[in-house]
Short mmCIF file of C-alpha atoms and ligand atoms in Angstrom, two decimals:
data_model
loop_
_atom_site.label_atom_id
_atom_site.label_comp_id
_atom_site.label_asym_id
_atom_site.label_seq_id
_atom_site.Cartn_x
_atom_site.Cartn_y
_atom_site.Cartn_z
CA MET A 1 22.48 -23.19 -5.09
CA LYS A 2 18.57 -22.26 -4.45
CA LEU A 3 17.72 -21.95 -0.43
CA CYS A 4 14.90 -21.59 0.96
CA MET A 5 14.47 -19.72 4.33
CA ILE A 6 10.70 -20.81 6.26
CA GLY A 7 10.80 -17.45 8.86
CA VAL A 8 11.99 -13.73 8.48
CA GLY A 9 12.77 -13.32 12.00
CA TYR A 10 16.43 -11.85 13.32
CA VAL A 11 17.63 -15.67 12.09
CA GLY A 12 16.26 -16.31 9.10
CA LEU A 13 16.56 -12.62 7.40
CA VAL A 14 20.78 -12.15 8.45
CA SER A 15 21.47 -16.38 7.69
CA GLY A 16 19.12 -15.71 4.11
CA VAL A 17 20.89 -12.23 3.10
CA CYS A 18 24.16 -13.77 3.97
CA PHE A 19 24.01 -16.99 2.12
CA SER A 20 22.68 -14.51 -0.77
CA ASP A 21 25.71 -12.62 -0.49
CA VAL A 22 28.37 -15.70 -1.29
CA GLY A 23 26.11 -16.36 -4.26
CA ASN A 24 23.37 -18.69 -3.72
CA THR A 25 19.52 -17.51 -4.56
CA VAL A 26 17.64 -16.88 -1.22
CA TYR A 27 13.54 -17.09 -0.85
CA LEU A 28 12.61 -16.00 1.79
CA VAL A 29 9.11 -17.05 3.13
CA ASP A 30 7.16 -15.45 5.56
CA LYS A 31 3.49 -15.86 6.81
CA ASN A 32 3.25 -11.68 7.86
CA LYS A 33 2.53 -9.80 4.55
CA ASN A 34 3.03 -6.77 6.15
CA LYS A 35 6.96 -7.87 6.79
CA ILE A 36 7.01 -9.48 3.33
CA GLU A 37 5.34 -6.26 1.62
CA SER A 38 8.11 -4.06 3.62
CA LEU A 39 11.20 -6.20 2.83
CA ASN A 40 10.10 -6.01 -1.11
CA ASP A 41 10.64 -2.39 -0.50
CA GLY A 42 13.92 -2.05 0.83
CA TYR A 43 12.19 -1.64 4.80
CA LEU A 44 13.99 -3.74 6.99
CA PRO A 45 11.97 -5.20 9.66
CA ILE A 46 14.59 -5.17 12.22
CA TYR A 47 17.88 -3.00 13.81
CA GLU A 48 21.03 -5.27 12.72
CA PRO A 49 24.03 -2.99 11.71
CA GLY A 50 25.01 -3.98 8.38
CA LEU A 51 22.18 -5.80 7.22
CA GLU A 52 20.33 -3.53 4.35
CA GLU A 53 24.09 -3.01 2.91
CA ILE A 54 24.33 -6.81 2.24
CA LEU A 55 20.67 -7.19 1.84
CA LYS A 56 19.91 -4.28 -0.86
CA LYS A 57 23.08 -4.93 -2.23
CA ASN A 58 21.57 -8.89 -3.57
CA GLN A 59 17.89 -7.36 -3.81
CA ARG A 60 20.35 -5.75 -7.01
CA GLU A 61 21.08 -9.02 -8.13
CA LYS A 62 18.11 -10.73 -8.06
CA ARG A 63 19.44 -13.17 -5.56
CA LEU A 64 16.77 -12.51 -2.46
CA ILE A 65 13.31 -13.29 -2.81
CA PHE A 66 11.02 -12.20 -0.82
CA THR A 67 8.26 -13.98 -0.64
CA THR A 68 4.42 -15.40 0.80
CA ASN A 69 4.73 -17.56 -1.29
CA LEU A 70 6.20 -20.91 0.41
CA ILE A 71 4.61 -23.65 -2.33
CA LYS A 72 7.02 -21.92 -5.13
CA ALA A 73 9.85 -21.08 -2.55
CA VAL A 74 10.13 -24.95 -1.16
CA SER A 75 9.74 -26.30 -4.85
CA ASN A 76 12.25 -23.74 -6.54
CA SER A 77 14.80 -24.88 -3.97
CA ASP A 78 17.11 -27.88 -2.91
CA ILE A 79 17.30 -26.96 1.19
CA ILE A 80 14.86 -25.34 3.30
CA PHE A 81 16.05 -24.45 6.36
CA ILE A 82 13.56 -23.55 9.47
CA CYS A 83 14.30 -20.77 11.13
CA VAL A 84 10.86 -19.86 12.83
CA GLY A 85 10.38 -18.22 16.71
CA THR A 86 10.50 -21.71 19.40
CA PRO A 87 9.34 -19.68 22.66
CA THR A 88 8.23 -20.99 25.41
CA LYS A 89 4.76 -22.39 25.95
CA LYS A 90 2.55 -19.90 27.77
CA LYS A 91 1.50 -22.57 30.22
CA SER A 92 5.01 -24.70 31.26
CA ASN A 93 8.54 -24.27 30.90
CA SER A 94 8.98 -26.36 27.02
CA ALA A 95 9.49 -25.03 24.19
CA ASP A 96 6.99 -24.45 21.81
CA LEU A 97 6.76 -26.41 18.85
CA LYS A 98 4.21 -25.03 17.05
CA TYR A 99 5.18 -23.50 14.57
CA VAL A 100 8.22 -25.36 13.19
CA PHE A 101 5.53 -28.54 13.29
CA ASN A 102 3.28 -26.47 11.28
CA VAL A 103 5.80 -25.38 8.29
CA VAL A 104 6.55 -30.00 8.90
CA ARG A 105 3.03 -30.33 7.84
CA ASP A 106 2.80 -27.75 4.81
CA LEU A 107 5.81 -29.10 3.45
CA LYS A 108 4.37 -32.26 3.64
CA LYS A 109 1.93 -31.54 1.62
CA ILE A 110 4.32 -29.47 -1.19
CA ILE A 111 7.08 -31.94 -1.57
CA LYS A 112 8.09 -33.76 -5.10
CA SER A 113 12.03 -34.24 -5.68
CA TYR A 114 15.07 -34.20 -2.73
CA LYS A 115 15.22 -31.53 -0.31
CA ILE A 116 17.43 -31.29 2.79
CA ILE A 117 15.02 -29.50 5.53
CA ILE A 118 17.13 -27.68 8.54
CA THR A 119 15.83 -27.06 11.73
CA LYS A 120 18.17 -23.12 12.00
CA SER A 121 15.50 -22.95 14.99
CA THR A 122 16.28 -23.55 18.60
CA VAL A 123 14.96 -26.84 18.72
CA PRO A 124 14.98 -29.58 22.14
CA VAL A 125 16.90 -33.03 21.05
CA CYS A 126 15.22 -35.86 18.98
CA THR A 127 12.87 -32.42 17.25
CA GLY A 128 14.30 -34.13 14.39
CA ASP A 129 12.97 -37.53 14.83
CA LYS A 130 9.84 -35.86 15.24
CA ILE A 131 9.62 -34.18 12.17
CA GLU A 132 10.91 -37.05 10.82
CA ASN A 133 8.39 -38.78 12.06
CA ILE A 134 5.34 -36.07 10.93
CA LEU A 135 7.25 -36.45 6.92
CA LYS A 136 7.68 -41.08 7.67
CA ASN A 137 6.42 -41.31 3.41
CA LEU A 138 8.95 -39.26 2.28
CA LYS A 139 11.79 -40.21 4.07
CA LYS A 140 10.94 -43.43 2.73
CA LYS A 141 11.33 -42.72 -0.66
CA ASN A 142 14.39 -40.29 -0.09
CA LEU A 143 12.80 -37.14 -0.57
CA ILE A 144 13.71 -35.94 3.04
CA ASP A 145 17.38 -35.28 4.97
CA VAL A 146 15.76 -33.91 7.81
CA VAL A 147 18.90 -32.58 10.01
CA SER A 148 19.73 -30.15 12.56
CA ASN A 149 21.68 -26.72 11.63
CA PRO A 150 21.25 -24.20 15.29
CA GLU A 151 22.22 -21.10 14.92
CA PHE A 152 24.29 -18.36 17.30
CA LEU A 153 24.65 -15.74 16.05
CA ARG A 154 24.51 -13.14 18.54
CA GLU A 155 21.63 -10.02 17.81
CA GLY A 156 24.36 -7.32 16.66
CA GLU A 157 27.34 -8.35 15.69
CA ALA A 158 24.83 -10.62 13.31
CA ILE A 159 26.72 -10.57 10.00
CA ARG A 160 30.35 -11.14 12.01
CA ASP A 161 28.98 -13.47 13.67
CA PHE A 162 27.65 -15.28 10.15
CA MET A 163 30.07 -14.48 8.08
CA TYR A 164 33.03 -15.71 10.60
CA PRO A 165 31.55 -18.41 13.19
CA ASP A 166 33.65 -18.84 15.75
CA ARG A 167 32.17 -23.19 14.36
CA VAL A 168 29.63 -24.23 12.29
CA VAL A 169 26.98 -27.55 13.34
CA ILE A 170 25.81 -30.30 11.28
CA GLY A 171 24.11 -32.73 13.17
CA THR A 172 22.82 -36.33 10.06
CA ASP A 173 23.76 -39.67 9.96
CA SER A 174 23.00 -38.10 5.94
CA LYS A 175 26.80 -38.58 3.61
CA LYS A 176 24.41 -36.96 0.89
CA ALA A 177 23.42 -34.61 3.41
CA SER A 178 26.47 -33.07 5.00
CA LYS A 179 28.82 -33.34 2.37
CA ILE A 180 26.12 -30.58 0.67
CA LEU A 181 25.88 -28.64 3.59
CA ASN A 182 29.56 -29.01 4.16
CA SER A 183 29.99 -26.98 0.54
CA LEU A 184 27.48 -24.76 1.00
CA TYR A 185 29.12 -23.76 4.19
CA LEU A 186 32.49 -23.69 2.65
CA PRO A 187 32.56 -19.13 0.85
CA ILE A 188 31.87 -18.80 5.10
CA ILE A 189 33.92 -21.42 7.50
CA LYS A 190 36.73 -21.44 4.40
CA LYS A 191 38.66 -23.68 7.06
CA ASN A 192 36.90 -27.71 7.35
CA ASN A 193 38.27 -27.36 10.30
CA ARG A 194 35.59 -24.95 12.19
CA ILE A 195 32.59 -27.37 11.15
CA LEU A 196 31.57 -29.84 12.92
CA ASN A 197 30.04 -32.68 11.45
CA THR A 198 28.07 -34.43 14.53
CA SER A 199 24.60 -36.49 14.80
CA ARG A 200 21.40 -34.68 14.75
CA ARG A 201 20.73 -34.68 18.05
CA GLY A 202 23.82 -33.88 19.63
CA ALA A 203 24.35 -30.55 17.09
CA GLU A 204 20.42 -29.99 18.78
CA LEU A 205 22.17 -30.65 22.59
CA ILE A 206 25.24 -28.30 21.50
CA LYS A 207 23.07 -25.51 21.35
CA TYR A 208 21.08 -25.03 24.18
CA SER A 209 24.08 -26.48 26.13
CA SER A 210 25.73 -23.47 24.44
CA ASN A 211 23.03 -21.08 25.88
CA ALA A 212 22.59 -22.70 29.64
CA PHE A 213 26.46 -22.45 29.71
CA LEU A 214 27.08 -18.53 28.70
CA ALA A 215 23.75 -17.85 30.35
CA THR A 216 25.39 -19.58 33.77
CA LYS A 217 28.50 -17.83 33.69
CA ILE A 218 27.31 -14.42 33.88
CA SER A 219 24.36 -15.58 36.40
CA PHE A 220 27.89 -16.15 38.09
CA ILE A 221 29.33 -13.36 37.56
CA ASN A 222 26.19 -11.39 38.57
CA GLU A 223 26.75 -12.97 42.58
CA ILE A 224 30.35 -12.78 42.93
CA ALA A 225 29.25 -8.94 42.02
CA ASN A 226 26.89 -9.34 44.66
CA LEU A 227 29.58 -10.27 47.32
CA CYS A 228 31.73 -7.50 45.97
CA GLU A 229 29.70 -4.30 46.66
CA LYS A 230 29.36 -6.14 50.39
CA THR A 231 34.03 -6.24 50.42
CA ASP A 232 34.53 -3.20 48.95
CA VAL A 233 35.81 -5.17 46.05
CA ASP A 234 35.59 -3.63 41.99
CA ILE A 235 34.12 -7.01 40.02
CA LYS A 236 35.35 -5.63 36.63
CA ASP A 237 39.44 -6.58 38.51
CA ILE A 238 37.66 -9.45 39.18
CA SER A 239 36.57 -10.43 35.96
CA LEU A 240 39.45 -9.30 34.27
CA GLY A 241 41.46 -11.64 36.94
CA MET A 242 39.78 -14.89 36.04
CA GLY A 243 38.56 -14.09 31.93
CA LEU A 244 42.42 -13.56 31.94
CA ASP A 245 42.54 -17.41 32.74
CA GLN A 246 41.90 -19.37 29.00
CA ARG A 247 40.47 -22.40 30.55
CA ILE A 248 37.86 -19.25 31.35
CA GLY A 249 37.95 -16.30 29.00
CA GLU A 250 36.92 -12.95 29.28
CA ARG A 251 33.96 -12.94 27.49
CA PHE A 252 29.81 -13.46 29.41
CA LEU A 253 32.05 -12.25 32.56
CA ARG A 254 30.92 -8.24 32.74
CA ALA A 255 28.57 -7.91 35.57
CA GLY A 256 24.78 -6.16 34.92
CA PRO A 257 20.99 -6.56 34.94
CA ALA A 258 19.29 -9.52 35.41
CA TYR A 259 20.51 -11.52 31.28
CA GLY A 260 17.49 -11.21 28.66
CA GLY A 261 16.52 -10.85 25.09
CA SER A 262 14.95 -14.04 23.10
CA CYS A 263 17.01 -16.88 23.62
CA PHE A 264 19.10 -17.52 27.39
CA PRO A 265 15.76 -17.32 29.17
CA LYS A 266 13.40 -19.29 26.78
CA ASP A 267 16.50 -22.00 26.06
CA THR A 268 17.79 -22.14 29.65
CA LYS A 269 13.87 -23.58 30.53
CA ALA A 270 13.36 -25.91 27.86
CA LEU A 271 16.22 -27.79 28.90
CA ILE A 272 15.91 -27.35 32.43
CA ASP A 273 12.09 -28.63 30.39
CA THR A 274 13.81 -31.70 28.83
CA ALA A 275 16.08 -33.36 31.31
CA ASN A 276 13.02 -33.50 33.49
CA LYS A 277 11.73 -35.21 30.77
CA TYR A 278 14.64 -38.05 30.96
CA ASN A 279 14.72 -37.76 34.79
CA ILE A 280 17.57 -35.74 34.31
CA ASP A 281 17.78 -32.61 37.47
CA LEU A 282 19.75 -30.02 36.16
CA SER A 283 20.23 -28.67 38.45
CA ILE A 284 23.43 -25.60 37.68
CA ILE A 285 21.69 -24.08 34.73
CA LYS A 286 17.84 -24.04 37.06
CA SER A 287 19.96 -22.07 40.41
CA ALA A 288 21.44 -19.85 36.90
CA VAL A 289 17.77 -19.22 36.03
CA LYS A 290 16.97 -19.02 39.46
CA SER A 291 19.21 -16.69 40.07
CA ASN A 292 19.03 -14.25 37.09
CA ASP A 293 14.83 -13.94 38.23
CA LYS A 294 15.71 -13.62 41.39
CA ARG A 295 18.11 -10.37 39.53
CA LYS A 296 15.58 -8.42 38.40
CA LEU A 297 14.02 -7.07 42.04
CA LEU A 298 17.83 -7.11 42.87
CA LEU A 299 18.74 -4.34 41.55
CA THR A 300 15.06 -2.92 41.29
CA LYS A 301 15.40 -3.17 44.69
CA LYS A 302 18.64 -1.13 45.09
CA VAL A 303 17.24 1.42 42.82
CA GLU A 304 14.63 2.27 45.32
CA LYS A 305 17.47 2.34 48.04
CA ILE A 306 19.49 5.18 45.61
CA LEU A 307 16.09 6.92 46.05
CA ASN A 308 16.30 5.86 49.60
CA ASN A 309 13.04 5.13 49.25
CA LYS A 310 10.77 7.62 48.46
CA LEU A 311 9.61 6.89 44.39
CA ILE A 312 6.34 8.49 43.85
CA ASN A 313 6.75 11.51 41.47
CA LYS A 314 10.18 11.54 41.03
CA THR A 315 12.03 11.04 37.34
CA ILE A 316 13.59 8.25 36.28
CA THR A 317 15.74 8.46 33.21
CA PHE A 318 16.98 4.68 31.50
CA LEU A 319 19.88 5.31 28.65
CA GLY A 320 18.80 2.14 27.16
CA VAL A 321 15.69 -0.58 27.22
CA THR A 322 16.83 -2.87 24.93
CA PHE A 323 18.64 -6.21 26.89
CA LYS A 324 21.81 -5.35 24.46
CA PRO A 325 22.70 -2.25 22.67
CA ASN A 326 23.28 -1.97 18.73
CA THR A 327 19.52 -4.40 18.72
CA ASP A 328 16.30 -3.30 18.87
CA ASP A 329 14.23 -6.37 20.22
CA MET A 330 13.13 -5.99 23.84
CA ARG A 331 12.44 -10.03 24.19
CA GLU A 332 12.97 -10.37 28.21
CA ALA A 333 14.89 -6.93 28.66
CA SER A 334 15.29 -6.49 31.89
CA SER A 335 14.01 -2.97 31.74
CA ILE A 336 10.40 -3.99 30.91
CA PHE A 337 10.35 -5.38 34.66
CA MET A 338 12.28 -2.61 36.42
CA ILE A 339 10.06 0.12 34.82
CA ASN A 340 6.68 -1.69 34.34
CA TYR A 341 7.02 -1.77 38.50
CA PHE A 342 8.07 2.12 39.16
CA HIS A 343 5.84 2.87 36.38
CA LYS A 344 3.05 1.03 40.02
CA LYS A 345 5.42 3.17 42.02
CA LYS A 346 3.89 6.87 40.32
CA CYS A 347 7.76 7.26 39.79
CA ASN A 348 8.03 9.47 35.89
CA ILE A 349 9.77 7.19 33.77
CA LYS A 350 11.72 8.70 30.25
CA TYR A 351 13.44 6.64 28.32
CA TYR A 352 16.00 6.77 24.98
CA ASP A 353 17.17 4.32 23.33
CA PRO A 354 18.72 4.75 19.82
CA SER A 355 16.91 2.06 17.96
CA GLY A 356 14.03 4.15 18.56
CA GLU A 357 10.10 3.88 20.57
CA LYS A 358 8.88 0.25 22.30
CA ASP A 359 5.92 -0.96 22.10
CA VAL A 360 5.67 -2.43 25.13
CA PHE A 361 5.80 0.54 27.56
CA LYS A 362 3.14 2.28 24.97
CA LYS A 363 0.66 2.32 27.77
CA PHE A 364 1.82 3.48 30.81
CA LYS A 365 0.22 7.78 30.72
CA ASN A 366 3.74 8.07 32.88
CA VAL A 367 6.76 5.68 30.58
CA LYS A 368 8.30 8.72 27.57
CA PHE A 369 9.94 8.23 25.32
CA CYS A 370 12.89 11.02 24.21
CA LYS A 371 14.41 11.00 21.19
CA ASN A 372 17.64 12.42 22.06
CA VAL A 373 20.26 11.69 25.70
CA SER A 374 20.12 15.26 26.54
CA SER A 375 16.06 15.76 26.82
CA ALA A 376 15.49 12.20 28.19
CA CYS A 377 18.47 13.48 31.35
CA LEU A 378 17.26 17.48 31.40
CA TYR A 379 15.42 16.71 35.16
CA SER A 380 16.29 13.50 36.25
CA ASP A 381 16.43 12.34 40.41
CA LEU A 382 17.96 9.38 37.82
CA ILE A 383 20.03 8.32 35.98
CA ILE A 384 19.96 4.40 34.85
CA LEU A 385 23.04 3.50 32.44
CA HIS A 386 20.55 0.25 31.38
CA THR A 387 21.68 -1.07 28.05
CA GLU A 388 25.55 -0.51 27.50
CA TRP A 389 24.69 1.44 23.53
CA ASN A 390 28.30 3.24 22.28
CA GLU A 391 26.91 6.90 22.56
CA PHE A 392 26.27 6.70 25.99
CA LYS A 393 30.20 6.02 27.08
CA LEU A 394 31.21 9.45 27.15
CA LEU A 395 28.59 11.56 28.71
CA ASN A 396 29.21 15.64 30.46
CA LEU A 397 26.75 14.66 32.66
CA LYS A 398 26.34 17.43 34.42
CA LYS A 399 25.81 19.65 32.07
CA LEU A 400 22.74 16.96 30.42
CA VAL A 401 21.26 16.98 34.07
CA LYS A 402 20.00 20.36 35.74
CA LYS A 403 18.61 18.91 38.69
CA LYS A 404 20.98 19.35 41.68
CA ASN A 405 21.90 16.36 43.21
CA PHE A 406 21.06 13.97 40.56
CA LYS A 407 22.00 10.33 40.50
CA VAL A 408 23.30 8.01 38.67
CA TYR A 409 22.89 4.25 38.88
CA ASP A 410 25.96 2.50 35.88
CA MET A 411 24.06 -0.60 35.44
CA ARG A 412 27.80 -1.82 32.99
CA ASN A 413 30.05 0.36 34.48
CA LEU A 414 30.78 2.47 32.43
CA TYR A 415 31.67 5.02 33.79
CA SER A 416 35.33 5.06 35.97
CA GLN A 417 33.68 5.40 40.08
CA ASN A 418 37.18 7.67 40.11
CA LYS A 419 36.18 10.59 37.64
CA MET A 420 32.75 10.67 39.37
CA LYS A 421 33.71 11.10 42.98
CA LYS A 422 36.37 14.45 41.85
CA LEU A 423 32.53 15.85 39.41
CA ASN A 424 31.44 15.44 42.47
CA ILE A 425 28.10 12.92 40.93
CA ASN A 426 26.16 10.72 43.38
CA TYR A 427 27.25 7.50 41.49
CA PHE A 428 26.19 3.85 41.92
CA GLY A 429 27.70 1.05 39.68
CA ILE A 430 27.41 -2.37 40.23
CA GLY A 431 29.82 -4.77 42.24
CA ARG A 432 31.58 -2.11 43.55
N1 NAD B 1 17.18 -13.54 17.94
C1 NAD B 1 19.01 -14.68 17.16
O1 NAD B 1 19.63 -14.21 18.02
C2 NAD B 1 18.43 -16.33 18.01
C3 NAD B 1 19.88 -16.16 17.43
C4 NAD B 1 20.26 -17.99 17.45
C5 NAD B 1 19.03 -18.65 18.16
N2 NAD B 1 18.22 -18.52 17.52
C6 NAD B 1 16.39 -19.46 17.28
O2 NAD B 1 16.15 -18.96 16.16
C7 NAD B 1 14.67 -19.15 15.83
C8 NAD B 1 13.84 -18.50 15.07
O3 NAD B 1 14.43 -16.38 16.87
P1 NAD B 1 14.03 -15.32 15.48
O4 NAD B 1 14.79 -14.46 17.15
O5 NAD B 1 14.80 -15.39 13.85
O6 NAD B 1 12.35 -15.28 15.58
P2 NAD B 1 12.04 -14.04 14.68
O7 NAD B 1 10.44 -14.62 15.85
O8 NAD B 1 12.58 -12.84 14.71
O9 NAD B 1 10.91 -14.76 13.61
C9 NAD B 1 10.51 -15.82 13.37
C10 NAD B 1 9.66 -15.81 12.14
O10 NAD B 1 8.83 -16.57 11.85
C11 NAD B 1 7.45 -16.32 11.35
N3 NAD B 1 6.78 -17.57 10.88
C12 NAD B 1 5.89 -17.95 12.52
N4 NAD B 1 5.78 -19.03 11.08
C13 NAD B 1 5.34 -19.35 10.19
C14 NAD B 1 4.82 -19.88 9.11
N5 NAD B 1 4.40 -20.69 9.49
N6 NAD B 1 5.69 -19.19 8.40
C15 NAD B 1 6.39 -18.41 8.17
N7 NAD B 1 7.22 -17.66 8.84
C16 NAD B 1 6.46 -17.83 9.93
C17 NAD B 1 7.40 -14.74 11.98
O11 NAD B 1 6.01 -14.31 11.39
C18 NAD B 1 8.24 -14.31 12.41
O12 NAD B 1 8.79 -13.10 10.59
C19 NAD B 1 14.15 -18.73 17.69
O13 NAD B 1 14.19 -20.60 17.47
C20 NAD B 1 14.95 -18.96 18.35
O14 NAD B 1 15.55 -19.66 19.72
C21 NAD B 1 17.84 -17.33 17.49
#
């Protein structure tokens, strides 16, 4: 098939590249010229394991076309995926749909023959109705079907998630669009029973409800971790003991810093906002959001306590700053809140992240990016294991840190408390 992905970010790029790998011709359109130019030169704008190889292979096969020319891409495609961002609005908690609607208004001018228009971006329930309303003239002439097909991939595992998804959700009441999309996904899904055909509004709400549920699960275990710290219980045992119950499941049950990333924070807020418009009080999700916001300060205050409330001139090392491993995405990473705070308290902050230096910290004089773990740790008072990249899991901290009595705050519980005790390392974990 001939596809067009509009918005070449984490979602548009990964899904476009994966669709091309199963034989489709894919136009990838972005308004950011630099991004398109560097993709045409073979450079990836994001860090995503495994993506480069598949991209280069399909570029060689001429199945991937990166362009800024929307008219050409749309005219040559049968299916149009809208993959632009839906961030939180500046002055409210609602999803900012201006990027989506801008695309729709452009499509209105371009479309002359039948196309399926899909929102892959995460959009609030009933957005598909609004899109259809903007395109009502095309709809009347049966030139379009507007479908919701939310994306569930996780950054860092995006290729595997896209190629072997737990489910594909297709929201439409058009038999024609449904048939075409079911066959598009068949090489990926292989078995029909992993495709859920539902209403467009249903598909939109499945995406938000899934993210809100996962965010709630994380906030839940993080609060239990707080209780563990007071009762001398190891949260790892609780996660294991709970997770073995199949009704609960082990995933998203690991305590750590406040959740971040480009999805959970904005999607939980947007869902609450949508519900408010219908006079529905989503009190559980509200609590999860509040709990997560409080957690940023809670862990920061714990750092102060670990350093005996003497922060001035202390050297703090962050190992990992991204919101999770195997991605370069810094959106809503809890490290931003913490580093801002310690910077104001006149600490010297050094950080190392395998995905490279981060623009958000470049403005701070006392925040330095180090090129490797050893230079980041060398004369540190406190090592904060913030993100669980594989290369942080087996460090010889005694060898790496030259300061006497240095401390370690392991926010991901990567290390054994007993081993740290035997090594005489001043060690603090989460919920233990
Ligand atoms: N990042 C994830 O892990 C993830 C997972 C599932 C769903 N989502 C959802 O997918 C959507 C996209 O997220 P993302 O992280 O890929 O976003 P992103 O910010 O990485 O990328 C969005 C891209 O859209 C481009 N764009 C904006 N307006 C455009 C226009 N008019 N024409 C062409 N290009 C335009 C931007 O230049 C940018 O490159 C969001 O709704 C998000 O919630 C994201």
